[in-house]
mmCIF file of N, CA and C in Angstrom:
data_model
loop_
_atom_site.group_PDB
_atom_site.id
_atom_site.type_symbol
_atom_site.label_atom_id
_atom_site.label_comp_id
_atom_site.label_asym_id
_atom_site.label_seq_id
_atom_site.Cartn_x
_atom_site.Cartn_y
_atom_site.Cartn_z
ATOM 1 N N MET J 118 144.660 -20.345 143.414
ATOM 2 C CA MET J 118 145.876 -20.890 142.990
ATOM 3 C C MET J 118 145.609 -22.064 142.520
ATOM 4 N N ASN J 119 146.062 -22.148 141.450
ATOM 5 C CA ASN J 119 146.108 -23.543 140.199
ATOM 6 C C ASN J 119 146.764 -24.666 141.190
ATOM 7 N N LEU J 120 146.157 -25.717 141.168
ATOM 8 C CA LEU J 120 146.130 -26.839 141.847
ATOM 9 C C LEU J 120 147.269 -27.510 141.220
ATOM 10 N N ASP J 121 147.451 -27.332 140.044
ATOM 11 C CA ASP J 121 148.156 -28.072 139.227
ATOM 12 C C ASP J 121 149.714 -27.149 139.289
ATOM 13 N N ALA J 122 149.809 -26.426 139.720
ATOM 14 C CA ALA J 122 150.763 -25.630 140.001
ATOM 15 C C ALA J 122 152.418 -26.383 140.226
ATOM 16 N N THR J 123 153.707 -25.923 139.440
ATOM 17 C CA THR J 123 154.618 -27.217 140.154
ATOM 18 C C THR J 123 155.200 -26.587 141.119
ATOM 19 N N THR J 124 155.559 -27.128 142.451
ATOM 20 C CA THR J 124 156.039 -26.718 143.519
ATOM 21 C C THR J 124 157.531 -26.731 143.207
ATOM 22 N N PHE J 125 158.153 -25.656 143.922
ATOM 23 C CA PHE J 125 159.476 -25.660 144.284
ATOM 24 C C PHE J 125 159.730 -25.224 145.600
ATOM 25 N N CYS J 126 160.711 -25.938 146.673
ATOM 26 C CA CYS J 126 161.193 -25.951 147.528
ATOM 27 C C CYS J 126 162.454 -25.320 148.244
ATOM 28 N N TYR J 127 162.343 -23.909 148.894
ATOM 29 C CA TYR J 127 163.535 -23.817 149.322
ATOM 30 C C TYR J 127 163.906 -23.226 150.841
ATOM 31 N N PRO J 128 164.948 -23.148 151.094
ATOM 32 C CA PRO J 128 165.469 -22.920 152.507
ATOM 33 C C PRO J 128 165.340 -21.050 152.694
ATOM 34 N N ALA J 129 165.015 -21.027 153.986
ATOM 35 C CA ALA J 129 164.668 -19.547 154.228
ATOM 36 C C ALA J 129 165.996 -18.206 153.394
ATOM 37 N N HIS J 130 167.423 -18.951 153.596
ATOM 38 C CA HIS J 130 168.545 -17.999 153.317
ATOM 39 C C HIS J 130 168.250 -17.894 151.727
ATOM 40 N N GLN J 131 167.583 -18.475 150.875
ATOM 41 C CA GLN J 131 167.596 -18.275 149.709
ATOM 42 C C GLN J 131 166.660 -17.913 148.649
ATOM 43 N N VAL J 132 165.529 -17.233 150.115
ATOM 44 C CA VAL J 132 164.340 -16.157 149.254
ATOM 45 C C VAL J 132 164.503 -15.534 148.291
ATOM 46 N N SER J 133 165.760 -14.512 148.310
ATOM 47 C CA SER J 133 166.330 -13.817 147.099
ATOM 48 C C SER J 133 166.669 -14.510 146.199
ATOM 49 N N ALA J 134 167.222 -15.814 145.944
ATOM 50 C CA ALA J 134 167.201 -16.873 144.531
ATOM 51 C C ALA J 134 166.117 -17.113 143.861
ATOM 52 N N ALA J 135 164.801 -17.290 145.127
ATOM 53 C CA ALA J 135 163.642 -17.496 144.701
ATOM 54 C C ALA J 135 162.723 -16.624 143.978
ATOM 55 N N TYR J 136 163.032 -15.511 144.686
ATOM 56 C CA TYR J 136 162.562 -14.109 143.719
ATOM 57 C C TYR J 136 163.229 -13.939 142.931
ATOM 58 N N ASP J 137 164.174 -14.007 142.285
ATOM 59 C CA ASP J 137 164.836 -14.061 141.041
ATOM 60 C C ASP J 137 164.290 -15.023 140.129
ATOM 61 N N GLU J 138 164.020 -16.184 140.598
ATOM 62 C CA GLU J 138 163.926 -17.197 139.660
ATOM 63 C C GLU J 138 162.488 -17.184 139.622
ATOM 64 N N HIS J 139 161.728 -16.884 140.168
ATOM 65 C CA HIS J 139 160.232 -16.819 140.260
ATOM 66 C C HIS J 139 159.466 -15.883 140.012
ATOM 67 N N ILE J 140 159.381 -14.924 140.699
ATOM 68 C CA ILE J 140 159.004 -13.568 140.691
ATOM 69 C C ILE J 140 159.404 -12.815 139.379
ATOM 70 N N CYS J 141 160.626 -12.731 139.145
ATOM 71 C CA CYS J 141 161.065 -11.079 138.006
ATOM 72 C C CYS J 141 161.393 -12.042 136.763
ATOM 73 N N THR J 142 161.210 -11.269 135.708
ATOM 74 C CA THR J 142 161.373 -11.998 134.281
ATOM 75 C C THR J 142 161.544 -10.638 133.692
ATOM 76 N N ASP J 143 163.125 -10.853 133.397
ATOM 77 C CA ASP J 143 163.892 -9.714 133.007
ATOM 78 C C ASP J 143 163.990 -8.646 133.793
ATOM 79 N N GLY J 144 163.931 -8.833 135.006
ATOM 80 C CA GLY J 144 164.034 -7.661 136.044
ATOM 81 C C GLY J 144 163.014 -7.362 136.497
ATOM 82 N N VAL J 145 161.762 -7.579 135.846
ATOM 83 C CA VAL J 145 160.273 -6.756 136.273
ATOM 84 C C VAL J 145 159.923 -7.878 137.128
ATOM 85 N N PRO J 146 159.107 -7.569 138.487
ATOM 86 C CA PRO J 146 158.380 -8.278 139.162
ATOM 87 C C PRO J 146 157.428 -8.648 138.606
ATOM 88 N N ASP J 147 156.701 -10.182 139.196
ATOM 89 C CA ASP J 147 155.141 -9.895 138.574
ATOM 90 C C ASP J 147 154.189 -9.638 140.005
ATOM 91 N N ILE J 148 153.800 -8.761 139.696
ATOM 92 C CA ILE J 148 152.794 -7.878 140.620
ATOM 93 C C ILE J 148 151.351 -8.658 141.060
ATOM 94 N N GLU J 149 151.442 -9.887 140.621
ATOM 95 C CA GLU J 149 150.036 -10.786 140.755
ATOM 96 C C GLU J 149 150.572 -11.877 141.596
ATOM 97 N N THR J 150 151.978 -11.885 142.012
ATOM 98 C CA THR J 150 152.121 -12.778 143.322
ATOM 99 C C THR J 150 151.419 -13.027 144.399
ATOM 100 N N LYS J 151 151.037 -13.960 144.755
ATOM 101 C CA LYS J 151 150.155 -14.183 145.590
ATOM 102 C C LYS J 151 150.907 -14.582 147.271
ATOM 103 N N TYR J 152 150.949 -14.001 148.311
ATOM 104 C CA TYR J 152 151.472 -14.807 149.472
ATOM 105 C C TYR J 152 150.810 -15.622 150.281
ATOM 106 N N LEU J 153 151.244 -16.902 150.580
ATOM 107 C CA LEU J 153 150.325 -17.880 151.073
ATOM 108 C C LEU J 153 150.959 -18.708 152.481
ATOM 109 N N ALA J 154 150.240 -19.443 153.204
ATOM 110 C CA ALA J 154 151.043 -20.167 154.383
ATOM 111 C C ALA J 154 150.324 -21.667 153.928
ATOM 112 N N ARG J 155 151.106 -22.537 153.920
ATOM 113 C CA ARG J 155 150.819 -24.115 153.320
ATOM 114 C C ARG J 155 150.847 -24.807 154.721
ATOM 115 N N PRO J 156 149.856 -25.572 155.001
ATOM 116 C CA PRO J 156 149.913 -26.489 156.571
ATOM 117 C C PRO J 156 151.443 -27.013 156.036
ATOM 118 N N ARG J 157 152.046 -27.365 157.407
ATOM 119 C CA ARG J 157 153.257 -28.017 157.699
ATOM 120 C C ARG J 157 152.913 -29.394 157.206
ATOM 121 N N GLU J 158 152.290 -30.424 157.885
ATOM 122 C CA GLU J 158 152.574 -31.602 157.438
ATOM 123 C C GLU J 158 151.024 -32.281 157.239
ATOM 124 N N ASN J 159 151.036 -33.016 156.098
ATOM 125 C CA ASN J 159 149.999 -33.316 155.509
ATOM 126 C C ASN J 159 148.469 -32.384 155.017
ATOM 127 N N GLY J 160 148.720 -31.622 155.520
ATOM 128 C CA GLY J 160 147.363 -30.464 155.260
ATOM 129 C C GLY J 160 146.993 -30.306 156.685
ATOM 130 N N THR J 161 147.437 -30.441 157.585
ATOM 131 C CA THR J 161 146.878 -30.660 159.212
ATOM 132 C C THR J 161 147.705 -29.104 159.414
ATOM 133 N N PRO J 162 146.733 -28.010 159.714
ATOM 134 C CA PRO J 162 147.156 -26.833 160.305
ATOM 135 C C PRO J 162 148.082 -26.879 161.640
ATOM 136 N N SER J 163 147.218 -27.525 162.388
ATOM 137 C CA SER J 163 147.399 -27.671 163.810
ATOM 138 C C SER J 163 149.207 -27.911 164.196
ATOM 139 N N THR J 164 149.935 -28.346 162.921
ATOM 140 C CA THR J 164 151.219 -28.418 162.792
ATOM 141 C C THR J 164 151.934 -27.104 162.964
ATOM 142 N N GLY J 165 151.467 -26.358 162.074
ATOM 143 C CA GLY J 165 151.565 -24.953 161.879
ATOM 144 C C GLY J 165 151.950 -24.447 160.008
ATOM 145 N N TYR J 166 152.213 -23.714 159.897
ATOM 146 C CA TYR J 166 152.220 -23.312 158.648
ATOM 147 C C TYR J 166 153.552 -22.968 158.201
ATOM 148 N N ARG J 167 153.845 -23.056 156.544
ATOM 149 C CA ARG J 167 154.809 -22.626 155.990
ATOM 150 C C ARG J 167 155.189 -21.534 155.067
ATOM 151 N N PRO J 168 155.582 -20.482 155.177
ATOM 152 C CA PRO J 168 155.681 -19.339 153.944
ATOM 153 C C PRO J 168 155.318 -19.799 152.637
ATOM 154 N N ALA J 169 154.895 -19.419 151.782
ATOM 155 C CA ALA J 169 155.296 -19.330 150.307
ATOM 156 C C ALA J 169 154.447 -18.280 149.585
ATOM 157 N N PHE J 170 155.130 -18.732 148.149
ATOM 158 C CA PHE J 170 154.004 -17.650 147.110
ATOM 159 C C PHE J 170 153.907 -18.381 146.345
ATOM 160 N N TYR J 171 152.965 -17.771 145.366
ATOM 161 C CA TYR J 171 152.403 -18.317 144.244
ATOM 162 C C TYR J 171 152.339 -17.432 143.184
ATOM 163 N N VAL J 172 153.103 -17.737 142.093
ATOM 164 C CA VAL J 172 153.306 -16.965 140.778
ATOM 165 C C VAL J 172 152.216 -17.520 139.521
ATOM 166 N N PRO J 173 151.145 -16.448 139.838
ATOM 167 C CA PRO J 173 149.889 -17.200 138.722
ATOM 168 C C PRO J 173 150.624 -17.480 137.105
ATOM 169 N N SER J 174 151.437 -16.078 136.811
ATOM 170 C CA SER J 174 151.934 -16.100 135.561
ATOM 171 C C SER J 174 152.746 -17.180 134.874
ATOM 172 N N LYS J 175 153.424 -17.798 135.667
ATOM 173 C CA LYS J 175 154.395 -18.851 135.504
ATOM 174 C C LYS J 175 153.872 -20.594 136.052
ATOM 175 N N GLY J 176 152.820 -20.191 137.006
ATOM 176 C CA GLY J 176 152.083 -21.140 137.762
ATOM 177 C C GLY J 176 153.217 -22.215 138.668
ATOM 178 N N HIS J 177 153.805 -21.298 139.353
ATOM 179 C CA HIS J 177 155.114 -21.626 140.208
ATOM 180 C C HIS J 177 154.356 -21.620 141.999
ATOM 181 N N LEU J 178 154.726 -22.455 142.585
ATOM 182 C CA LEU J 178 154.305 -22.559 143.940
ATOM 183 C C LEU J 178 155.729 -22.605 144.269
ATOM 184 N N VAL J 179 156.208 -21.548 145.305
ATOM 185 C CA VAL J 179 157.282 -21.730 146.193
ATOM 186 C C VAL J 179 157.057 -21.746 147.566
ATOM 187 N N VAL J 180 157.505 -22.883 148.776
ATOM 188 C CA VAL J 180 157.501 -23.023 149.561
ATOM 189 C C VAL J 180 158.552 -22.630 150.299
ATOM 190 N N VAL J 181 159.005 -22.058 151.537
ATOM 191 C CA VAL J 181 160.184 -22.260 152.426
ATOM 192 C C VAL J 181 160.130 -23.336 153.133
ATOM 193 N N ILE J 182 160.809 -24.341 153.370
ATOM 194 C CA ILE J 182 160.682 -25.322 154.122
ATOM 195 C C ILE J 182 161.520 -25.549 155.642
ATOM 196 N N ASP J 183 162.049 -24.222 155.817
ATOM 197 C CA ASP J 183 162.781 -24.463 157.157
ATOM 198 C C ASP J 183 162.672 -23.644 157.927
ATOM 199 N N LYS J 184 161.313 -22.917 157.868
ATOM 200 C CA LYS J 184 160.281 -21.741 158.948
ATOM 201 C C LYS J 184 158.976 -22.278 158.711
ATOM 202 N N CYS J 185 158.467 -21.801 160.350
ATOM 203 C CA CYS J 185 157.329 -22.861 160.596
ATOM 204 C C CYS J 185 156.612 -21.691 161.466
ATOM 205 N N PHE J 186 155.625 -21.406 161.340
ATOM 206 C CA PHE J 186 154.568 -20.492 162.338
ATOM 207 C C PHE J 186 153.494 -20.745 162.819
ATOM 208 N N GLY J 187 153.173 -20.942 163.960
ATOM 209 C CA GLY J 187 151.611 -21.425 164.389
ATOM 210 C C GLY J 187 150.705 -20.462 163.758
ATOM 211 N N ARG J 188 150.756 -19.631 163.500
ATOM 212 C CA ARG J 188 149.605 -19.062 162.437
ATOM 213 C C ARG J 188 149.872 -18.377 161.082
ATOM 214 N N GLU J 189 148.874 -18.863 160.474
ATOM 215 C CA GLU J 189 148.656 -18.590 159.022
ATOM 216 C C GLU J 189 149.104 -17.292 158.261
ATOM 217 N N GLY J 190 148.240 -16.450 159.238
ATOM 218 C CA GLY J 190 148.493 -15.092 159.404
ATOM 219 C C GLY J 190 150.298 -14.759 159.312
ATOM 220 N N ASN J 191 150.806 -15.048 160.087
ATOM 221 C CA ASN J 191 152.314 -14.759 160.498
ATOM 222 C C ASN J 191 153.268 -15.239 159.488
ATOM 223 N N ALA J 192 153.140 -16.588 158.721
ATOM 224 C CA ALA J 192 153.830 -17.084 157.679
ATOM 225 C C ALA J 192 153.552 -16.166 156.168
ATOM 226 N N LYS J 193 152.296 -15.886 156.444
ATOM 227 C CA LYS J 193 151.901 -15.031 155.302
ATOM 228 C C LYS J 193 153.084 -13.557 155.396
ATOM 229 N N ALA J 194 152.686 -12.995 156.437
ATOM 230 C CA ALA J 194 153.141 -11.702 156.767
ATOM 231 C C ALA J 194 155.133 -11.734 156.063
ATOM 232 N N TRP J 195 155.536 -12.906 156.964
ATOM 233 C CA TRP J 195 156.696 -12.950 157.139
ATOM 234 C C TRP J 195 157.442 -13.185 155.356
ATOM 235 N N MET J 196 156.667 -13.758 154.610
ATOM 236 C CA MET J 196 156.949 -14.073 152.893
ATOM 237 C C MET J 196 156.800 -12.940 152.501
ATOM 238 N N ALA J 197 155.800 -12.254 152.528
ATOM 239 C CA ALA J 197 155.747 -10.713 152.256
ATOM 240 C C ALA J 197 156.727 -9.820 152.580
ATOM 241 N N ASP J 198 157.216 -9.735 153.873
ATOM 242 C CA ASP J 198 158.386 -9.507 154.209
ATOM 243 C C ASP J 198 159.651 -9.288 153.657
ATOM 244 N N GLN J 199 159.753 -10.617 153.495
ATOM 245 C CA GLN J 199 161.052 -10.952 152.629
ATOM 246 C C GLN J 199 160.895 -10.581 151.334
ATOM 247 N N ILE J 200 159.907 -10.756 150.840
ATOM 248 C CA ILE J 200 159.891 -10.307 149.237
ATOM 249 C C ILE J 200 159.749 -8.930 148.992
ATOM 250 N N ARG J 201 159.304 -8.322 149.529
ATOM 251 C CA ARG J 201 159.611 -6.747 149.755
ATOM 252 C C ARG J 201 161.222 -5.893 150.040
ATOM 253 N N MET J 202 161.708 -7.025 151.272
ATOM 254 C CA MET J 202 163.021 -6.557 151.278
ATOM 255 C C MET J 202 163.960 -6.950 150.043
ATOM 256 N N THR J 203 163.814 -8.142 149.573
ATOM 257 C CA THR J 203 164.153 -8.589 148.479
ATOM 258 C C THR J 203 164.547 -7.614 147.247
ATOM 259 N N ALA J 204 163.194 -6.854 146.765
ATOM 260 C CA ALA J 204 162.780 -6.378 145.768
ATOM 261 C C ALA J 204 163.156 -5.106 146.252
ATOM 262 N N ILE J 205 163.207 -4.343 147.687
ATOM 263 C CA ILE J 205 163.738 -2.879 147.838
ATOM 264 C C ILE J 205 165.350 -3.158 147.419
ATOM 265 N N THR J 206 166.306 -4.136 147.826
ATOM 266 C CA THR J 206 167.552 -4.353 147.846
ATOM 267 C C THR J 206 168.057 -4.770 146.087
ATOM 268 N N ARG J 207 167.041 -5.390 145.311
ATOM 269 C CA ARG J 207 167.417 -5.202 143.758
ATOM 270 C C ARG J 207 167.206 -3.723 143.302
ATOM 271 N N LYS J 208 166.097 -3.015 143.600
ATOM 272 C CA LYS J 208 166.005 -1.819 143.098
ATOM 273 C C LYS J 208 167.287 -0.935 143.397
ATOM 274 N N ARG J 209 167.504 -0.827 144.441
ATOM 275 C CA ARG J 209 169.078 -0.135 145.189
ATOM 276 C C ARG J 209 170.257 -0.336 144.162
ATOM 277 N N GLN J 210 170.150 -1.825 144.053
ATOM 278 C CA GLN J 210 171.156 -2.292 143.775
ATOM 279 C C GLN J 210 171.422 -1.756 141.569
ATOM 280 N N LYS J 211 170.156 -1.689 141.422
ATOM 281 C CA LYS J 211 170.227 -1.582 140.087
ATOM 282 C C LYS J 211 170.186 0.226 139.892
ATOM 283 N N GLU J 212 169.817 0.718 140.775
ATOM 284 C CA GLU J 212 170.022 2.236 140.517
ATOM 285 C C GLU J 212 171.833 2.535 140.948
ATOM 286 N N SER J 213 172.070 1.963 141.812
ATOM 287 C CA SER J 213 173.741 2.029 142.072
ATOM 288 C C SER J 213 174.438 2.084 141.001
ATOM 289 N N THR J 214 174.006 0.743 140.514
ATOM 290 C CA THR J 214 175.056 0.486 139.167
ATOM 291 C C THR J 214 174.525 1.297 137.661
ATOM 292 N N THR J 215 173.914 2.005 137.571
ATOM 293 C CA THR J 215 173.332 2.862 136.610
ATOM 294 C C THR J 215 174.376 4.167 136.937
ATOM 295 N N CYS J 216 174.264 4.808 137.827
ATOM 296 C CA CYS J 216 175.343 5.635 138.040
ATOM 297 C C CYS J 216 176.718 5.903 138.545
ATOM 298 N N VAL J 217 177.361 4.708 138.566
ATOM 299 C CA VAL J 217 179.054 4.140 138.229
ATOM 300 C C VAL J 217 179.160 4.564 136.767
ATOM 301 N N ASN J 218 180.268 5.338 136.896
ATOM 302 C CA ASN J 218 181.179 6.466 135.762
ATOM 303 C C ASN J 218 182.195 5.001 135.200
#
């Protein structure tokens, strides 16, 4: 991850908006997106981890500010699952709109 990444903070209920704004370009998701866990307080992992993702093509780091997990792996897994569900929803929306007469 680029240390000069521009950081954006979102609440959990806006993960889909973060997906649309940062991961997708013209409806195509960036497959190089990395799922991360950011230490909650001042770089000390003992206070927990916030789910995050990094989009290398844009240099954007997105952190979910109102979720915290005790384990780094759980924060990454939660983030990956939220993005996966959003991608599936977007794909279904696209498919259903092309079938409308």
